[in-house]
Short mmCIF file of C-alpha atoms in Angstrom, two decimals:
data_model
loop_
_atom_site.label_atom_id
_atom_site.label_comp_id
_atom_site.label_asym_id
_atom_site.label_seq_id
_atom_site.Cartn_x
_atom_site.Cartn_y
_atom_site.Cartn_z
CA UNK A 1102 229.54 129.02 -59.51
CA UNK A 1103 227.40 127.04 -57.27
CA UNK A 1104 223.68 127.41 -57.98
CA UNK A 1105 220.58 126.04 -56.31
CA UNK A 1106 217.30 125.55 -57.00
CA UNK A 1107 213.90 125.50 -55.53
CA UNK A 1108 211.41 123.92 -57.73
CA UNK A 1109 207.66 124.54 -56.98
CA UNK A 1110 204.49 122.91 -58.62
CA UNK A 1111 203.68 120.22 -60.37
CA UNK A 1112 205.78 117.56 -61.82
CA UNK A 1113 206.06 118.84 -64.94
CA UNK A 1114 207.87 122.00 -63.56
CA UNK A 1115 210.00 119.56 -61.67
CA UNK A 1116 211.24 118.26 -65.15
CA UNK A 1117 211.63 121.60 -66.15
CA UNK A 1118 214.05 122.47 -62.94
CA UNK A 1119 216.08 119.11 -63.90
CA UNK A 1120 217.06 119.95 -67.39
CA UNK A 1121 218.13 123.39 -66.00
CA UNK A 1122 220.04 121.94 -63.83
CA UNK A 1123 221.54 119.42 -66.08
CA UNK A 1124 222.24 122.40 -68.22
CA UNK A 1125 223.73 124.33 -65.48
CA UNK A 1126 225.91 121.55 -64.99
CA UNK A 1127 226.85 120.35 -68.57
CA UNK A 1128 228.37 124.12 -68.24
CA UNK A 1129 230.74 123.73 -65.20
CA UNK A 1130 228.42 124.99 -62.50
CA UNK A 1131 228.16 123.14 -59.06
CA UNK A 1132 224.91 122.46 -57.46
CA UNK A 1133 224.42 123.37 -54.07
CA UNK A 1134 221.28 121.55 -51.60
CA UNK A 1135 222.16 125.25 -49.10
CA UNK A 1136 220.90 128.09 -50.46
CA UNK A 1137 222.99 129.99 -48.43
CA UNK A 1138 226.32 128.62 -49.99
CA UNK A 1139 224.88 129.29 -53.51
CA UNK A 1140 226.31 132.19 -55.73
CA UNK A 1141 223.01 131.69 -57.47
CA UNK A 1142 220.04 131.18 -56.50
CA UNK A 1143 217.05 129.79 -58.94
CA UNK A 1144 213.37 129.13 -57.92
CA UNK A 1145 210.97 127.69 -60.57
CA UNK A 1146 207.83 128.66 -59.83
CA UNK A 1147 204.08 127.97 -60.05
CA UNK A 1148 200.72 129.82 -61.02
CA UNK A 1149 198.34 127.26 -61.24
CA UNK A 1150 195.96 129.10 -58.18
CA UNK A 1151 196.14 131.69 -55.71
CA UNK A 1152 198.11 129.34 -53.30
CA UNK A 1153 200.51 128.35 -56.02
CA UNK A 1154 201.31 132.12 -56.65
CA UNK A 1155 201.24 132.90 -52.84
CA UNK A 1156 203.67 130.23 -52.02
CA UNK A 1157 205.84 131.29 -55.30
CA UNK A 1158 206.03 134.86 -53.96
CA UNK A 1159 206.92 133.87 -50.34
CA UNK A 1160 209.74 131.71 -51.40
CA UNK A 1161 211.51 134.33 -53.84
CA UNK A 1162 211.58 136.41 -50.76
CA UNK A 1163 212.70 134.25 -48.51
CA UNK A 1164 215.80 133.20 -51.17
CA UNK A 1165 216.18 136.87 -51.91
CA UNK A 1166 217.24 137.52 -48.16
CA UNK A 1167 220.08 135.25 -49.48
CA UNK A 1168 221.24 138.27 -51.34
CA UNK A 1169 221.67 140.06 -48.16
CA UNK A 1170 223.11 137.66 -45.87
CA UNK A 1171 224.51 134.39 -47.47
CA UNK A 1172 227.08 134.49 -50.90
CA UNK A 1173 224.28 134.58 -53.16
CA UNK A 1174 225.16 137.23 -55.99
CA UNK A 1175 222.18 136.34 -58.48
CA UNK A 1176 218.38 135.43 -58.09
CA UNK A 1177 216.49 134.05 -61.09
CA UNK A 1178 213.07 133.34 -61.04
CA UNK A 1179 211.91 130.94 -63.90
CA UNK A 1180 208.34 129.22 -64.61
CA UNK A 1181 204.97 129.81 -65.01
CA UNK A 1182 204.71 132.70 -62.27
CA UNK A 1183 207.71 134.11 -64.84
CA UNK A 1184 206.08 133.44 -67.73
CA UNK A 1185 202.43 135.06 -66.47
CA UNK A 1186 203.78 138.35 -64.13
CA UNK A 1187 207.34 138.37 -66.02
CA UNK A 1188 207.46 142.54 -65.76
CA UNK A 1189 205.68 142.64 -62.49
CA UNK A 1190 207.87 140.42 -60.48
CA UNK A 1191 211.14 142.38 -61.64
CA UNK A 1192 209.32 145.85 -60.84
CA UNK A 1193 208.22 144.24 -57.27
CA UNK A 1194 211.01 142.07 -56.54
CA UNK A 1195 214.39 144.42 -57.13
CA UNK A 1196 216.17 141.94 -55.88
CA UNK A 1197 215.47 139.41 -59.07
CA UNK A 1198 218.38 139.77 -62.02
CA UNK A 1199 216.76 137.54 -64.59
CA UNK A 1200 213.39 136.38 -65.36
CA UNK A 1201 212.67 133.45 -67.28
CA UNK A 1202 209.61 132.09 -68.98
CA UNK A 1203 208.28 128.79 -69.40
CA UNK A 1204 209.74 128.14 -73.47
CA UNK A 1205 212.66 129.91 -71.90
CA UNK A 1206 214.80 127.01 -70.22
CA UNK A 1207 217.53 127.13 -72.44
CA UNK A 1208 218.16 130.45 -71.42
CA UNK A 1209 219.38 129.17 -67.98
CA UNK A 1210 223.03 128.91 -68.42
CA UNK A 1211 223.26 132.87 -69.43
CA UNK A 1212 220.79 133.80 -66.87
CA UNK A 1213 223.24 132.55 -64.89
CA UNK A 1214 226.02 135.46 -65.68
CA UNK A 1215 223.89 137.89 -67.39
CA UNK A 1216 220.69 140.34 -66.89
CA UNK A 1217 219.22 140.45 -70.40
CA UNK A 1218 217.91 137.32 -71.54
CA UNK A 1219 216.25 136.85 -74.89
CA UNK A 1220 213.36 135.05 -75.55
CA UNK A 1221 214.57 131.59 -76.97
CA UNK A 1222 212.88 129.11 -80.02
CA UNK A 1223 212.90 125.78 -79.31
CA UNK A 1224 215.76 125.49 -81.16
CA UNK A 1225 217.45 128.14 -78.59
CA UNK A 1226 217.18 130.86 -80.78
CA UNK A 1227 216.18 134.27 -79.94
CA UNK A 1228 212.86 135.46 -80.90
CA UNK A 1229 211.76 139.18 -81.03
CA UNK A 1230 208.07 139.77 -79.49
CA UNK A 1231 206.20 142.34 -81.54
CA UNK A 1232 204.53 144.98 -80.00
CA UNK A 1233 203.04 143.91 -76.48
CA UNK A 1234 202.58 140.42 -77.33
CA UNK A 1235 204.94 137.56 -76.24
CA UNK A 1236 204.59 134.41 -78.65
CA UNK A 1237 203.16 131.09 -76.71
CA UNK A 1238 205.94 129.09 -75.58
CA UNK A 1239 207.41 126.62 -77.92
CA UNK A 1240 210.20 124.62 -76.42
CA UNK A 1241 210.50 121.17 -75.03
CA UNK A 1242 213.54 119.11 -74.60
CA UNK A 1243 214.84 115.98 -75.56
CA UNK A 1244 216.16 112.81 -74.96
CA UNK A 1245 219.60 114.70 -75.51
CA UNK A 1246 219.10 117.59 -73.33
CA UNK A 1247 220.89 117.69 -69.77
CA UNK A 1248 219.13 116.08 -67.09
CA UNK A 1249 219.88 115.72 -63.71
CA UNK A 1250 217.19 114.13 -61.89
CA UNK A 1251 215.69 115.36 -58.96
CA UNK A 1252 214.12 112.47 -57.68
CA UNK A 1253 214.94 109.46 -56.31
CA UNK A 1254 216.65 107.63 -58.63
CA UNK A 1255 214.55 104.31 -59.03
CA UNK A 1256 211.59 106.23 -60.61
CA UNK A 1257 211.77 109.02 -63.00
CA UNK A 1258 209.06 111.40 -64.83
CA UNK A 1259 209.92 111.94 -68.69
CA UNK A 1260 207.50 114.38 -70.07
CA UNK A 1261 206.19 113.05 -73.39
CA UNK A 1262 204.10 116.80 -74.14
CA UNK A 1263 204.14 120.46 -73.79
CA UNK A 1264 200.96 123.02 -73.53
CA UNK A 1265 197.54 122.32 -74.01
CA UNK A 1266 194.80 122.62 -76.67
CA UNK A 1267 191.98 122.74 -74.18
CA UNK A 1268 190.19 125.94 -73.44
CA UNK A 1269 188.66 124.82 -69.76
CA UNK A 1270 187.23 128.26 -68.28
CA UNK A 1271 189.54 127.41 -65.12
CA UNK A 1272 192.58 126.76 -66.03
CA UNK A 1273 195.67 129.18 -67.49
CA UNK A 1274 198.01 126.46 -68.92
CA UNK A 1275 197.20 127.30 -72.57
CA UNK A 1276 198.62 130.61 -72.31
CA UNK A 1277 201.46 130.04 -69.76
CA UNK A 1278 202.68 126.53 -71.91
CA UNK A 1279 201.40 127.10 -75.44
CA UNK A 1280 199.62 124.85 -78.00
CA UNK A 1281 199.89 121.21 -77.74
CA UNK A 1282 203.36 119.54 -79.01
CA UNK A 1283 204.33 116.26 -78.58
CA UNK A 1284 207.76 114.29 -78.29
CA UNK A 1285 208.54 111.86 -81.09
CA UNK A 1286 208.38 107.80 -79.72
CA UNK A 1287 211.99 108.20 -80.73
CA UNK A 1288 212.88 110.29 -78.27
CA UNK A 1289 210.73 109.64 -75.80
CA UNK A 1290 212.20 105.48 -75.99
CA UNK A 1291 215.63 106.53 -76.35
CA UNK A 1292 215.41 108.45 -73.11
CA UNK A 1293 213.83 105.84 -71.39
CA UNK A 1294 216.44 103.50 -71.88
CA UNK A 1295 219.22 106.03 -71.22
CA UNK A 1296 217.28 106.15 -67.63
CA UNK A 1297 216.58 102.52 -67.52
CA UNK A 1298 220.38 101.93 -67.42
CA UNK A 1299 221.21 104.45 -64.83
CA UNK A 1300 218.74 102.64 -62.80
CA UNK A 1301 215.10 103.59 -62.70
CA UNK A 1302 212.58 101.51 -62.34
CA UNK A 1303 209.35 102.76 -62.99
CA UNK A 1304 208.73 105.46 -65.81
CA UNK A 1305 206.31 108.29 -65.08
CA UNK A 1306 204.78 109.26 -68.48
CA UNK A 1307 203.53 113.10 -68.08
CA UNK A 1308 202.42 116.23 -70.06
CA UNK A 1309 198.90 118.62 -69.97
CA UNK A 1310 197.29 115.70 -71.28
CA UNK A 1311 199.06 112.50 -71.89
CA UNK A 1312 196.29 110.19 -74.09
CA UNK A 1313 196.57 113.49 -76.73
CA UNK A 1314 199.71 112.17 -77.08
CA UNK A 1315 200.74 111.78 -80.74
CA UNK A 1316 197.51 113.57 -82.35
CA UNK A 1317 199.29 116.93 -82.92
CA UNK A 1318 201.75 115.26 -84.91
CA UNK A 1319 198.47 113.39 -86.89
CA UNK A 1320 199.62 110.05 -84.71
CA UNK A 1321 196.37 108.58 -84.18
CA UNK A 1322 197.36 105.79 -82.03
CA UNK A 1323 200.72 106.47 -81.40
CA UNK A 1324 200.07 106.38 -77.39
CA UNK A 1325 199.54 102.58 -77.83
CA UNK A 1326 202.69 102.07 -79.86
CA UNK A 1327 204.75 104.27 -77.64
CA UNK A 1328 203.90 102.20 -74.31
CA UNK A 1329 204.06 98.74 -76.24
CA UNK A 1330 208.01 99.88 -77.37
CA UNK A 1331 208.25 101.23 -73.64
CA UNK A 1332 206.89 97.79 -72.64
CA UNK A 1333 210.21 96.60 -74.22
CA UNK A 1334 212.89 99.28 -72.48
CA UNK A 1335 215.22 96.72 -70.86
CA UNK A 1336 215.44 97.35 -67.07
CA UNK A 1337 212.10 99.33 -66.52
CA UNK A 1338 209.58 97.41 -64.49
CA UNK A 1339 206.57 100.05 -64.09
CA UNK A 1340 205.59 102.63 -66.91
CA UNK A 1341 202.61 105.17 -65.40
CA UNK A 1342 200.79 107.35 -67.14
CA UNK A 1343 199.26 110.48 -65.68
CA UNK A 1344 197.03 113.32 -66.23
CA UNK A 1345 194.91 111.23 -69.11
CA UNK A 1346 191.59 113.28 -70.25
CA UNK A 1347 188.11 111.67 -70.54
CA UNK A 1348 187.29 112.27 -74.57
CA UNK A 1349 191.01 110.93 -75.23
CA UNK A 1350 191.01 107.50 -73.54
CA UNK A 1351 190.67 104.83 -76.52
CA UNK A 1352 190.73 101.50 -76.78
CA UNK A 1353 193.85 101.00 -77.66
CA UNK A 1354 195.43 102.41 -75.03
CA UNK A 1355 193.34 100.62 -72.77
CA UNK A 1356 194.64 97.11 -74.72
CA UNK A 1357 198.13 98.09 -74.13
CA UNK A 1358 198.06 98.82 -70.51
CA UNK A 1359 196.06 95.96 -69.95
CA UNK A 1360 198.00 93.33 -72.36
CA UNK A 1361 201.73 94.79 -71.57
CA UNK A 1362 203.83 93.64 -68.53
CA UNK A 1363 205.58 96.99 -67.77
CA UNK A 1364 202.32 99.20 -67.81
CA UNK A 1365 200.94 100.11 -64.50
CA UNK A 1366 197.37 99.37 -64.79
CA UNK A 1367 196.41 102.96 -63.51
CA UNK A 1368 194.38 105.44 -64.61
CA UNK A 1369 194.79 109.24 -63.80
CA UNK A 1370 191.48 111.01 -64.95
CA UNK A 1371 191.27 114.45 -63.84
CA UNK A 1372 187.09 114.91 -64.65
CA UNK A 1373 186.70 117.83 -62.07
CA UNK A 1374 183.12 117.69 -61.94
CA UNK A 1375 179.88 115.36 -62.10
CA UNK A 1376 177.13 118.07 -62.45
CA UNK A 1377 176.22 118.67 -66.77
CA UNK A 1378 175.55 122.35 -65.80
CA UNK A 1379 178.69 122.76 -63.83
CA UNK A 1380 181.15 120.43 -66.44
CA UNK A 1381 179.02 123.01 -69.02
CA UNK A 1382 180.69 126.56 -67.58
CA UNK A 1383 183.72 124.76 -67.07
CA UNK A 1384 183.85 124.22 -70.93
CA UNK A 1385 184.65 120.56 -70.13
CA UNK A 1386 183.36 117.85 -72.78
CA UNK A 1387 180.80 115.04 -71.45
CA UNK A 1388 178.31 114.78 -68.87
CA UNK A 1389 178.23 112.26 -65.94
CA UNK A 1390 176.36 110.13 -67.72
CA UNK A 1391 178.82 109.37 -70.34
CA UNK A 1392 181.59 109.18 -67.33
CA UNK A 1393 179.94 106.33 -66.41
CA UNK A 1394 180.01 104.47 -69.48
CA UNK A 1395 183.58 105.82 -69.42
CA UNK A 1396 184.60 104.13 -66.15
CA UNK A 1397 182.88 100.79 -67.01
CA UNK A 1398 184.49 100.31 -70.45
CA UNK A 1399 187.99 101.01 -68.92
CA UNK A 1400 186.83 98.51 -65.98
CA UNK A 1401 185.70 96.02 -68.08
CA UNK A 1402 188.82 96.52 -70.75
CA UNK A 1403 191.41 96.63 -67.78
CA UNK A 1404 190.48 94.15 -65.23
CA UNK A 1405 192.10 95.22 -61.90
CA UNK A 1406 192.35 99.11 -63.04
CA UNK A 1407 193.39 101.45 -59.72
CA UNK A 1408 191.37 104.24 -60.88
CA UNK A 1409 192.10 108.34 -59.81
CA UNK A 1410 190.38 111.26 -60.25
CA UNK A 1411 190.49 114.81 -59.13
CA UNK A 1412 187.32 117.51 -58.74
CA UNK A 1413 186.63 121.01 -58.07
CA UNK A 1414 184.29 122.33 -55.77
CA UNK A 1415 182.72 125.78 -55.77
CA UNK A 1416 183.03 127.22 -59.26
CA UNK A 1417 180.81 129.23 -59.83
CA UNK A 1418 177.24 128.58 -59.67
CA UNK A 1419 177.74 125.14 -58.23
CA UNK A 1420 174.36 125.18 -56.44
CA UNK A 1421 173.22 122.69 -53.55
CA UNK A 1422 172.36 119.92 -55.76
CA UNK A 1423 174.90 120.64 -57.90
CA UNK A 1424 177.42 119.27 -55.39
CA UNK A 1425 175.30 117.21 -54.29
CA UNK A 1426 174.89 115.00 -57.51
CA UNK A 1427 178.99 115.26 -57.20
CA UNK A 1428 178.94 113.18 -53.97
CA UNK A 1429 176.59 110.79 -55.62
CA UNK A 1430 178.53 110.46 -58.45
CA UNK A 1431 181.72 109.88 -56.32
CA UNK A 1432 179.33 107.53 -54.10
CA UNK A 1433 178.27 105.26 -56.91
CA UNK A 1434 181.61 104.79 -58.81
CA UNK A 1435 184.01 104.26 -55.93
CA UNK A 1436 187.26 105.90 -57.30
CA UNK A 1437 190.12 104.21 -55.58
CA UNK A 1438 192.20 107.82 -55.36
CA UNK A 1439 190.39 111.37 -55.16
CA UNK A 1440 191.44 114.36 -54.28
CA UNK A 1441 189.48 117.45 -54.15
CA UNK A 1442 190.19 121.52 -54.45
CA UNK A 1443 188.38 124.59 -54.26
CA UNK A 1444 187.82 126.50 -56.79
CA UNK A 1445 190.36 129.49 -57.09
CA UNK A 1446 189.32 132.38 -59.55
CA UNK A 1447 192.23 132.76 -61.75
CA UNK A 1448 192.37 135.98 -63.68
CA UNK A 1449 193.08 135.70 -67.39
CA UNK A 1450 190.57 132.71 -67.20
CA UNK A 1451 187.28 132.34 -68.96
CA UNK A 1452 185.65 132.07 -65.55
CA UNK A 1453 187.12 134.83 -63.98
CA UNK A 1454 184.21 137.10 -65.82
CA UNK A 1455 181.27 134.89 -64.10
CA UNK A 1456 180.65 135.97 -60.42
CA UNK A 1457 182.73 133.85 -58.17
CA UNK A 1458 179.06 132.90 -55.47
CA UNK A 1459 180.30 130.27 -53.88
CA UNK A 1460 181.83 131.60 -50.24
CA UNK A 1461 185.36 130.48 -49.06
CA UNK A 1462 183.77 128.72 -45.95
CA UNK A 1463 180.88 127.13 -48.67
CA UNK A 1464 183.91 125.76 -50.63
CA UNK A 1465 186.02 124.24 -48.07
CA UNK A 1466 182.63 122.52 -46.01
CA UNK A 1467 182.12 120.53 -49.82
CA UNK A 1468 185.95 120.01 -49.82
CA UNK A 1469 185.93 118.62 -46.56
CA UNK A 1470 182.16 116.74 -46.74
CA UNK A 1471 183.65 115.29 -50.25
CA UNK A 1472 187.02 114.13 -48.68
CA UNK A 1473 185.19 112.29 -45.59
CA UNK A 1474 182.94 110.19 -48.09
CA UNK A 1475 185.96 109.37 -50.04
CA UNK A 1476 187.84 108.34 -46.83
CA UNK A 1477 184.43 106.19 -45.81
CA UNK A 1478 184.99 104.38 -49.44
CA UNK A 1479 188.79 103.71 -49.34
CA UNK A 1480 188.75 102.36 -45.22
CA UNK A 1481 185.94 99.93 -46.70
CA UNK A 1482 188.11 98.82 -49.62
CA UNK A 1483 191.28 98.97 -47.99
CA UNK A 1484 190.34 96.53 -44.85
CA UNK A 1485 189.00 94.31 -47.75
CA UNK A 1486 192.24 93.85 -49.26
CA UNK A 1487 193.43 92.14 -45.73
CA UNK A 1488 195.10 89.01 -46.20
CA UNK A 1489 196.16 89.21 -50.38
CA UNK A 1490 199.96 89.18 -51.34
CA UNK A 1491 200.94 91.98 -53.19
CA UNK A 1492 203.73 93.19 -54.69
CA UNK A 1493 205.81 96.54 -53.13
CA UNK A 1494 208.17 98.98 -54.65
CA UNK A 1495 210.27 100.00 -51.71
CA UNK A 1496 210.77 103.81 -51.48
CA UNK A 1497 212.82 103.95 -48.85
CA UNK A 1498 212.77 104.07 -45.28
CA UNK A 1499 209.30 105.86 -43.27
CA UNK A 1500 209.73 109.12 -41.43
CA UNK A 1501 207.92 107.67 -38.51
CA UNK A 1502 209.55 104.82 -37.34
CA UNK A 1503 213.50 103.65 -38.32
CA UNK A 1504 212.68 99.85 -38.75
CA UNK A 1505 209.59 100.60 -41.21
CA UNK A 1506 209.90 101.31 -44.57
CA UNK A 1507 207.46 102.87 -47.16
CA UNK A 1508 206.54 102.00 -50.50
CA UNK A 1509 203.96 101.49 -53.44
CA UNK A 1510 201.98 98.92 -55.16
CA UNK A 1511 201.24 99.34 -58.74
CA UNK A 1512 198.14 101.52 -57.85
CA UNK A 1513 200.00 104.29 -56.29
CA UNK A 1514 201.60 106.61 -58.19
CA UNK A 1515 204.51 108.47 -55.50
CA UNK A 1516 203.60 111.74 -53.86
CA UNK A 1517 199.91 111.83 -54.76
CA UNK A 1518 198.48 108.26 -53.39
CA UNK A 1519 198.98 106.63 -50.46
CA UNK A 1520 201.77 104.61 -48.96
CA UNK A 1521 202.07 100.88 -48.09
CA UNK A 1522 204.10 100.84 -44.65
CA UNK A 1523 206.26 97.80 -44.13
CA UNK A 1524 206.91 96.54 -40.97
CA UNK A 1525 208.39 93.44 -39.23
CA UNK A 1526 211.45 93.55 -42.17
CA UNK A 1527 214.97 94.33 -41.40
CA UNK A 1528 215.22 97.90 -43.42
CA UNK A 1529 219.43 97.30 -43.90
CA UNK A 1530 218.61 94.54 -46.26
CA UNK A 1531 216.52 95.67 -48.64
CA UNK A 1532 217.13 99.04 -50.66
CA UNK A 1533 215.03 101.93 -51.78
CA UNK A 1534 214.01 100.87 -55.47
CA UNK A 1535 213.87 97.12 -54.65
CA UNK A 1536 210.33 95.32 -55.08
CA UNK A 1537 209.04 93.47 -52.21
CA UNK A 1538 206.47 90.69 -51.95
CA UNK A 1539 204.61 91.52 -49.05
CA UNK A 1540 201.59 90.39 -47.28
CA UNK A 1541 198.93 93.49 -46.40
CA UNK A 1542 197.91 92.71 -42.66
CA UNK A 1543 196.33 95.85 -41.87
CA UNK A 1544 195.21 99.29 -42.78
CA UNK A 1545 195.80 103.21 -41.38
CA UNK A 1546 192.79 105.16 -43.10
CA UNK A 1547 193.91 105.65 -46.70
CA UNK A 1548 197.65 103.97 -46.31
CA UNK A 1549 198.18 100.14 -46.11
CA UNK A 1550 200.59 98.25 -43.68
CA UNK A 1551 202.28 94.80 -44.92
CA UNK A 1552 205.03 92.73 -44.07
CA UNK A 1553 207.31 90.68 -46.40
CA UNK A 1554 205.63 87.73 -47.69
CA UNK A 1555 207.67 83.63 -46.65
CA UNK A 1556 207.92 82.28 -49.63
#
């Protein structure tokens, strides 16, 4: 049959909708980029925040119109919208024939032909939920597992984690991923080289929380030792880490990425807040005050660190000052990447019982007021960096203009950061996934432009 996909989220759903598809196609199945030449249709969804669940819903029923006009025969819906409103969506959405949750992605192939699909073990065995209660996802592949990757194929995410062991008030992952479980090095390295060979070039490391990495499995320290052996892959040039946590970050992680070649020196530190009574009812560990000695140890241990951070603004009983001593916080640390949401109140959360008093229009004035000092911070920085040679990972050529190209430097992780445009280059001789040095000779807001550096 010929199936497609629509994969929604984050990247860690992306990897998800790549082993299915590798598993689709390890079974004979062609892929399809037209849903409406697909016999079966599959969309991997997200329900992270009202948005997320919003833009989930709109896109099943925009591929379930497939059903009535196109060749598609079959709609599955997979993912964390599956695995949180699993009995809702098929009593809503007629038009779905199999649902399947998040420690369900082995069960892709028979969703494929059939209706009834067990829950699966990580070792793809069925499992029999007692009662009303569905056991926590388990599953997570392998450096064996199908793959086909969905990106472009000089970079790469490899998910080194499933689930979480966190109880933040906001957030839903626990229950939608299960407990914490990590990846041995083993498999983590052997899939990095398996990539490595078919071409990729820089290694996105991923999971719930990435410096956890290792502790489940009572690996103190076996972050460090998995990016030093990563630091040897032949063929890899950039290994990233995202989504690191602020009570995990030791210093020997911090050595690695700042004594290994391959290592991006890049931190990804979601800390959501700056306020102690608002990081408090989150049920986040450490105050701003300790964030600060946080930032300058990793400063002063990593020399040339791109630092990025995300917050939240409006949870509940964020008062005045409360946001206030955010945009001082954000003001007095100069984080080179931020980006900012509003709060969303999530049922099933711990914060869904406290009264959600911060209005819509309240939330998105901080959003934007947060966003505009951040923008006053990176134009400073960025027209400083005028003049320095720097080295570019071409992504491939810019949407804007056919004789520019975009790309990254080391401090920009792809889809999430901002772009380094390169101009005055001749775009048929040099190929997406080919590193560039480049003079930066000017600067759009939050994106860079260069040109390729005489030697």
């Amino acid at each position: 049959m010929k199936i497609g996909m629509v994969s929604l989220g984050c990247p860690k759903n992306l990897v998800d909708s790549e082993v299915m598809l590798g598993l689709a196609q390890a079974d004979g199945h062609q892929l399809t980029a037209d849903a409406a030449d697909a016999d079966v249709l599959i969309v991997n969804t997200c329900a992270f925040i009202d948005k997320a669940k919003q833009e989930s819903i709109d896109t099943i029923l925009e591929m379930a119109e497939h059903k009535k006009t196109g060749s598609c025969r079959r709609l599955v819906v997979t993912g964390c919208m599956a695995e949180r409103y699993r009995d809702e969506l098929r009593e809503q959405i007629p038009e779905i024939d199999a649902v399947l949750g998040t420690g369900e992605v082995p069960g892709i192939v028979g969703a494929l032909g059939t209706s009834a699909i067990p829950l699966l073990r990580a070792n793809g065995e069925p499992i029999r939920p007692t009662g009303d209660r569905r056991p926590l996802p388990t599953y997570i592949y392998s450096a064996d597992t199908p793959r086909l990757l969905a990106t472009p194929r000089h970079y790469a995410y490899v998910k080194v984690a499933e689930g979480c062991d966190y109880a933040c008030s906001f957030c839903i992952i626990p229950t939608l991923r299960g407990r914490y479980r990590s990846r041995s090095p083993e498999s983590i390295v052997e899939e990095a080289s398996r990539l490595a060979s078919r071409g990729v070039k820089e290694l996105l490391l991923i999971s719930q929380d990435t410096t956890f990495y290792g502790i489940d499995r009572h690996e103190r320290g076996g972050l460090a030792r998995l990016l030093r052996a990563l630091d040897r892959v032949d063929g890899l040039e950039w290994v990233r880490m995202l989504y690191l946590y602020p009570t995990t970050i030791t210093d020997d992680v911090l050595d690695a990425m700042a004594e290994s070649g391959k290592v991006c020196k890049y931190i990804d530190l979601p800390l959501q807040h700056a306020s102690d009574p608002v990081l408090k009812r989150m049920r986040r560990p450490g105050t701003r005050a300790g964030y600060e000695r946080l930032l300058d140890r990793i400063r002063r241990r990593v020399p040339g660190v791109t630092l990025r951070t995300t917050f939240i603004v409006g949870f509940p009983g964020e008062t005045p000052d409360a946001y206030e001593e955010l945009q001082s916080f954000v003001r007095s640390v100069e984080f080179d990447h931020v980006g900012v949401f509003t709060y969303s109140h999530e049922e099933g959360t711990a914060a869904h019982a406290l009264p959600d008093d911060v209005p819509a229009a309240v939330k998105r004035r901080r959003q934007a007021g947060l966003m505009r000092l951040q923008r006053r911070i990176v134009e400073r920085a960025q027209r400083a960096r005028v003049g320095q040679r720097v080295r570019v990972l071409v992504d491939g050529p810019s949407t804007e203009h056919d004789l520019v190209l975009r790309g990254r430097l080391e401090g920009q992780a792809p889809d999430i950061d901002p772009l380094v445009y390169l101009t005055d280059c001749d775009p048929s001789s040099i190929a997406s996934g080919q590193f560039v040095q480049a003079e930066i000779v000017g600067s759009r807001a939050y994106d860079l432009v260069a040109r390729p550096a005489s030697a």
